[in-house]
mmCIF file of C-alpha atoms in Angstrom:
data_model
loop_
_atom_site.group_PDB
_atom_site.id
_atom_site.type_symbol
_atom_site.label_atom_id
_atom_site.label_comp_id
_atom_site.label_asym_id
_atom_site.label_seq_id
_atom_site.Cartn_x
_atom_site.Cartn_y
_atom_site.Cartn_z
ATOM 1 C CA GLY A 22 122.005 195.395 135.557
ATOM 2 C CA ASP A 23 120.237 195.977 132.310
ATOM 3 C CA SER A 24 119.077 193.039 130.252
ATOM 4 C CA VAL A 25 117.053 192.216 127.146
ATOM 5 C CA THR A 26 115.165 189.017 126.522
ATOM 6 C CA GLN A 27 113.867 188.088 123.033
ATOM 7 C CA MET A 28 112.556 184.987 121.601
ATOM 8 C CA GLU A 29 115.481 183.240 120.084
ATOM 9 C CA GLY A 30 113.839 181.360 117.284
ATOM 10 C CA PRO A 31 114.640 180.403 114.691
ATOM 11 C CA VAL A 32 111.398 181.725 113.166
ATOM 12 C CA THR A 33 110.376 180.387 109.807
ATOM 13 C CA LEU A 34 107.497 182.041 107.943
ATOM 14 C CA SER A 35 106.052 181.910 104.461
ATOM 15 C CA GLU A 36 106.023 185.074 102.341
ATOM 16 C CA GLU A 37 103.151 187.573 103.327
ATOM 17 C CA ALA A 38 102.791 186.086 106.755
ATOM 18 C CA PHE A 39 102.460 188.195 109.952
ATOM 19 C CA LEU A 40 105.612 188.368 112.149
ATOM 20 C CA THR A 41 105.956 189.066 115.727
ATOM 21 C CA ILE A 42 109.274 188.826 117.583
ATOM 22 C CA ASN A 43 108.832 189.349 121.430
ATOM 23 C CA CYS A 44 111.198 191.437 123.405
ATOM 24 C CA THR A 45 111.126 192.388 127.066
ATOM 25 C CA TYR A 46 113.722 194.358 129.054
ATOM 26 C CA THR A 47 115.009 195.100 132.499
ATOM 27 C CA ALA A 48 116.596 198.450 133.086
ATOM 28 C CA THR A 49 117.487 200.467 136.169
ATOM 29 C CA GLY A 50 116.598 203.829 134.492
ATOM 30 C CA TYR A 51 114.410 204.896 131.685
ATOM 31 C CA PRO A 52 115.852 203.384 128.574
ATOM 32 C CA SER A 53 115.549 204.002 124.805
ATOM 33 C CA LEU A 54 114.678 200.897 122.858
ATOM 34 C CA PHE A 55 115.944 199.686 119.528
ATOM 35 C CA TRP A 56 115.573 197.009 116.850
ATOM 36 C CA TYR A 57 118.566 196.256 114.834
ATOM 37 C CA VAL A 58 118.732 193.933 111.938
ATOM 38 C CA GLN A 59 121.876 191.966 110.633
ATOM 39 C CA TYR A 60 121.713 190.515 107.137
ATOM 40 C CA PRO A 61 123.996 187.619 106.324
ATOM 41 C CA GLY A 62 127.621 188.681 106.200
ATOM 42 C CA GLU A 63 126.836 192.361 107.143
ATOM 43 C CA GLY A 64 126.949 194.608 110.086
ATOM 44 C CA LEU A 65 124.055 195.657 112.233
ATOM 45 C CA GLN A 66 121.611 198.219 110.713
ATOM 46 C CA LEU A 67 119.273 200.259 112.886
ATOM 47 C CA LEU A 68 115.739 199.218 111.995
ATOM 48 C CA LEU A 69 113.633 201.348 114.341
ATOM 49 C CA LYS A 70 113.753 203.001 117.800
ATOM 50 C CA ALA A 71 111.542 204.453 120.521
ATOM 51 C CA THR A 72 112.727 206.778 123.191
ATOM 52 C CA LYS A 73 109.786 207.122 125.555
ATOM 53 C CA ALA A 74 106.639 205.178 126.735
ATOM 54 C CA ASP A 75 103.978 204.690 124.162
ATOM 55 C CA ASP A 76 106.298 205.779 121.330
ATOM 56 C CA LYS A 77 105.884 203.737 118.183
ATOM 57 C CA GLY A 78 108.916 203.213 116.035
ATOM 58 C CA SER A 79 108.354 202.198 112.390
ATOM 59 C CA ASN A 80 110.403 201.579 109.366
ATOM 60 C CA LYS A 81 110.127 199.474 106.221
ATOM 61 C CA GLY A 82 106.656 198.108 107.382
ATOM 62 C CA PHE A 83 108.141 197.046 110.645
ATOM 63 C CA GLU A 84 106.697 198.505 113.811
ATOM 64 C CA ALA A 85 107.250 198.299 117.635
ATOM 65 C CA THR A 86 105.612 200.122 120.540
ATOM 66 C CA TYR A 87 107.452 201.031 123.736
ATOM 67 C CA ARG A 88 105.280 199.528 126.509
ATOM 68 C CA LYS A 89 106.529 200.613 129.923
ATOM 69 C CA GLU A 90 103.827 198.874 131.877
ATOM 70 C CA THR A 91 104.800 195.490 130.407
ATOM 71 C CA THR A 92 108.527 196.453 129.844
ATOM 72 C CA SER A 93 108.167 195.270 126.252
ATOM 73 C CA PHE A 94 109.094 196.261 122.785
ATOM 74 C CA HIS A 95 107.656 193.643 120.381
ATOM 75 C CA LEU A 96 108.598 193.809 116.668
ATOM 76 C CA GLU A 97 105.770 193.335 114.180
ATOM 77 C CA LYS A 98 105.287 193.316 110.455
ATOM 78 C CA GLY A 99 102.102 192.622 108.683
ATOM 79 C CA SER A 100 103.397 190.960 105.614
ATOM 80 C CA VAL A 101 106.952 189.640 105.486
ATOM 81 C CA GLN A 102 109.080 189.202 102.307
ATOM 82 C CA VAL A 103 111.912 186.834 101.515
ATOM 83 C CA SER A 104 114.251 189.925 101.572
ATOM 84 C CA ASP A 105 113.367 190.242 105.374
ATOM 85 C CA SER A 106 115.345 187.076 106.198
ATOM 86 C CA ALA A 107 117.964 188.146 108.633
ATOM 87 C CA VAL A 108 118.783 188.173 112.422
ATOM 88 C CA TYR A 109 116.878 190.730 114.516
ATOM 89 C CA PHE A 110 118.246 192.164 117.643
ATOM 90 C CA CYS A 111 116.336 193.925 120.291
ATOM 91 C CA ALA A 112 118.519 196.421 122.386
ATOM 92 C CA LEU A 113 118.269 199.037 124.949
ATOM 93 C CA SER A 114 120.381 202.120 125.791
ATOM 94 C CA ASP A 115 120.104 203.502 129.336
ATOM 95 C CA LEU A 116 121.783 206.718 130.230
ATOM 96 C CA SER A 117 121.259 206.343 133.992
ATOM 97 C CA GLY A 118 124.918 205.386 134.335
ATOM 98 C CA GLY A 119 126.271 208.662 132.931
ATOM 99 C CA SER A 120 127.102 209.797 129.375
ATOM 100 C CA ASN A 121 127.664 206.304 127.995
ATOM 101 C CA TYR A 122 124.953 205.259 125.502
ATOM 102 C CA LYS A 123 126.169 201.625 125.378
ATOM 103 C CA LEU A 124 123.759 199.172 123.982
ATOM 104 C CA THR A 125 122.590 196.010 125.754
ATOM 105 C CA PHE A 126 121.451 193.459 123.204
ATOM 106 C CA GLY A 127 119.129 190.392 123.263
ATOM 107 C CA LYS A 128 120.517 187.182 121.772
ATOM 108 C CA GLY A 129 119.064 187.744 118.447
ATOM 109 C CA THR A 130 116.229 186.054 116.469
ATOM 110 C CA LEU A 131 116.881 184.315 113.118
ATOM 111 C CA LEU A 132 114.018 184.891 110.760
ATOM 112 C CA THR A 133 113.787 182.823 107.512
ATOM 113 C CA VAL A 134 111.039 183.835 105.060
ATOM 114 C CA ASN A 135 110.271 181.212 102.387
ATOM 115 C CA PRO A 136 108.687 182.093 98.991
ATOM 116 C CA ASP B 17 126.471 201.650 103.945
ATOM 117 C CA SER B 18 126.528 203.084 107.459
ATOM 118 C CA GLY B 19 129.649 205.282 106.761
ATOM 119 C CA VAL B 20 131.600 203.342 109.364
ATOM 120 C CA THR B 21 134.567 201.446 108.146
ATOM 121 C CA GLN B 22 136.493 198.598 109.713
ATOM 122 C CA THR B 23 139.697 196.954 108.670
ATOM 123 C CA PRO B 24 140.641 194.215 108.188
ATOM 124 C CA LYS B 25 137.474 192.398 107.277
ATOM 125 C CA HIS B 26 138.962 189.003 108.194
ATOM 126 C CA LEU B 27 141.883 188.011 110.402
ATOM 127 C CA ILE B 28 143.347 184.690 111.001
ATOM 128 C CA THR B 29 146.002 184.307 113.582
ATOM 129 C CA ALA B 30 147.476 181.935 116.181
ATOM 130 C CA THR B 31 147.111 181.699 119.914
ATOM 131 C CA GLY B 32 149.427 184.030 121.838
ATOM 132 C CA GLN B 33 149.626 186.566 119.018
ATOM 133 C CA ARG B 34 148.570 190.227 119.076
ATOM 134 C CA VAL B 35 146.288 191.899 116.546
ATOM 135 C CA THR B 36 144.977 195.510 115.917
ATOM 136 C CA LEU B 37 141.581 196.155 114.598
ATOM 137 C CA ARG B 38 140.824 199.563 113.146
ATOM 138 C CA CYS B 39 137.708 201.521 112.943
ATOM 139 C CA SER B 40 136.940 204.848 111.165
ATOM 140 C CA PRO B 41 133.735 206.488 112.411
ATOM 141 C CA ARG B 42 131.175 208.376 110.322
ATOM 142 C CA SER B 43 132.330 211.900 109.445
ATOM 143 C CA GLY B 44 131.694 214.171 112.339
ATOM 144 C CA ASP B 45 130.854 211.415 114.926
ATOM 145 C CA LEU B 46 132.865 211.811 118.136
ATOM 146 C CA SER B 47 131.841 208.636 119.936
ATOM 147 C CA VAL B 48 133.144 205.103 119.099
ATOM 148 C CA TYR B 49 131.916 201.928 120.666
ATOM 149 C CA TRP B 50 133.402 198.476 120.405
ATOM 150 C CA TYR B 51 131.301 195.309 120.654
ATOM 151 C CA GLN B 52 132.181 191.626 120.431
ATOM 152 C CA GLN B 53 129.752 189.113 118.823
ATOM 153 C CA SER B 54 130.376 185.489 119.704
ATOM 154 C CA LEU B 55 128.073 182.432 119.491
ATOM 155 C CA ASP B 56 128.083 181.893 123.286
ATOM 156 C CA GLN B 57 128.065 185.462 124.552
ATOM 157 C CA GLY B 58 126.061 187.189 121.979
ATOM 158 C CA LEU B 59 126.689 190.843 121.363
ATOM 159 C CA GLN B 60 128.547 192.455 124.202
ATOM 160 C CA PHE B 61 129.789 195.956 124.832
ATOM 161 C CA LEU B 62 133.529 196.309 125.193
ATOM 162 C CA ILE B 63 134.548 199.893 125.464
ATOM 163 C CA HIS B 64 133.386 203.491 124.642
ATOM 164 C CA TYR B 65 135.465 206.473 123.579
ATOM 165 C CA TYR B 66 134.376 209.969 123.114
ATOM 166 C CA ASN B 67 136.638 212.605 121.384
ATOM 167 C CA GLY B 68 139.786 210.684 122.290
ATOM 168 C CA GLU B 69 138.821 209.941 125.958
ATOM 169 C CA GLU B 70 137.767 206.587 127.337
ATOM 170 C CA ARG B 71 134.114 206.948 128.650
ATOM 171 C CA ALA B 72 133.131 203.517 129.755
ATOM 172 C CA LYS B 73 134.332 199.907 129.899
ATOM 173 C CA GLY B 74 132.169 196.839 129.626
ATOM 174 C CA ASN B 75 133.134 193.192 129.547
ATOM 175 C CA ILE B 76 136.591 193.876 128.110
ATOM 176 C CA LEU B 77 139.444 191.627 129.106
ATOM 177 C CA GLU B 78 142.665 193.069 130.471
ATOM 178 C CA ARG B 79 144.380 191.634 127.467
ATOM 179 C CA PHE B 80 142.360 193.941 125.310
ATOM 180 C CA SER B 81 142.923 197.667 125.009
ATOM 181 C CA ALA B 82 141.682 200.435 122.769
ATOM 182 C CA GLN B 83 142.373 204.096 121.947
ATOM 183 C CA GLN B 84 140.912 206.871 119.851
ATOM 184 C CA PHE B 85 143.243 209.039 117.947
ATOM 185 C CA PRO B 86 142.952 212.800 117.273
ATOM 186 C CA ASP B 87 141.513 212.096 113.767
ATOM 187 C CA LEU B 88 138.870 210.115 115.673
ATOM 188 C CA HIS B 89 139.619 206.776 114.329
ATOM 189 C CA SER B 90 139.930 204.050 116.851
ATOM 190 C CA GLU B 91 141.952 200.863 117.312
ATOM 191 C CA LEU B 92 141.236 197.820 119.416
ATOM 192 C CA ASN B 93 144.259 195.850 120.375
ATOM 193 C CA LEU B 94 143.897 192.212 121.312
ATOM 194 C CA SER B 95 147.019 190.465 122.827
ATOM 195 C CA SER B 96 147.904 187.031 124.075
ATOM 196 C CA LEU B 97 145.074 185.767 121.910
ATOM 197 C CA GLU B 98 143.163 182.601 122.964
ATOM 198 C CA LEU B 99 140.893 180.347 121.047
ATOM 199 C CA GLY B 100 137.944 181.842 122.804
ATOM 200 C CA ASP B 101 138.721 185.342 121.439
ATOM 201 C CA SER B 102 137.574 184.207 118.052
ATOM 202 C CA ALA B 103 134.498 186.371 117.246
ATOM 203 C CA LEU B 104 133.153 189.146 115.168
ATOM 204 C CA TYR B 105 134.239 192.604 116.407
ATOM 205 C CA PHE B 106 132.168 195.562 115.594
ATOM 206 C CA CYS B 107 132.581 199.200 116.067
ATOM 207 C CA ALA B 108 129.870 201.705 116.099
ATOM 208 C CA SER B 109 129.881 205.474 115.985
ATOM 209 C CA SER B 110 127.351 208.050 117.055
ATOM 210 C CA PRO B 111 126.980 211.846 116.825
ATOM 211 C CA VAL B 112 127.434 214.120 119.793
ATOM 212 C CA ASP B 113 125.014 213.486 122.575
ATOM 213 C CA LYS B 114 122.974 211.145 120.363
ATOM 214 C CA GLU B 115 121.948 207.571 121.182
ATOM 215 C CA THR B 116 121.605 206.121 117.739
ATOM 216 C CA GLN B 117 124.793 204.070 116.824
ATOM 217 C CA TYR B 118 125.828 203.186 113.332
ATOM 218 C CA PHE B 119 127.635 200.035 113.005
ATOM 219 C CA GLY B 120 130.499 199.079 110.766
ATOM 220 C CA PRO B 121 130.738 195.714 108.831
ATOM 221 C CA GLY B 122 132.774 194.140 111.532
ATOM 222 C CA THR B 123 136.097 192.326 111.674
ATOM 223 C CA ARG B 124 135.898 188.561 111.874
ATOM 224 C CA LEU B 125 138.778 187.160 114.021
ATOM 225 C CA LEU B 126 139.707 183.591 113.982
ATOM 226 C CA VAL B 127 142.341 182.349 116.452
ATOM 227 C CA LEU B 128 143.803 178.948 115.561
#
């Protein structure tokens, strides 16, 4: 079945540091890939997505590139801020099973950014 | 604000009891997904409804059931509750034939 593996952290960085959170996936079909972010006490928010190989998703300074050859979708940001402190989830959606776009999530990575 | 609402926000109940969680999708979204977030299992897909019909089931226990009503809101019913059912339950909605899902704030269930 489908699966997502991401570095679990926690990750602690200083403000303005470079961020990378690794994510790799296994899927039977040709999935779309997502990063969601969960701020304390809130629901999940879509951060960015990519639907085909070599696509780059970007939002709020975050980027991730869909790498089919390495089955990866690593999240990066050049300069993190304290407000980026949250849990980040990598996820995939694989339509090969029909019309169900269910998301398969990684376990999440807690990011803490210190001033 | 995603436009997806969930009630109640918090729920505390006892083992053996039954509860109902409610989800209202974004205006116009026909699909509703339910997910469970727990410390040991992470985020897991439970069930998917589209325009009132069940589309797919994931790791949903037989003690759990769901439905989607004509006004498109959905309810997740959890019965014979056990301590291990304590978790955060999210619903998400998506537009017709679109992959992007918009999540509600969740219902935190505590079974004592």
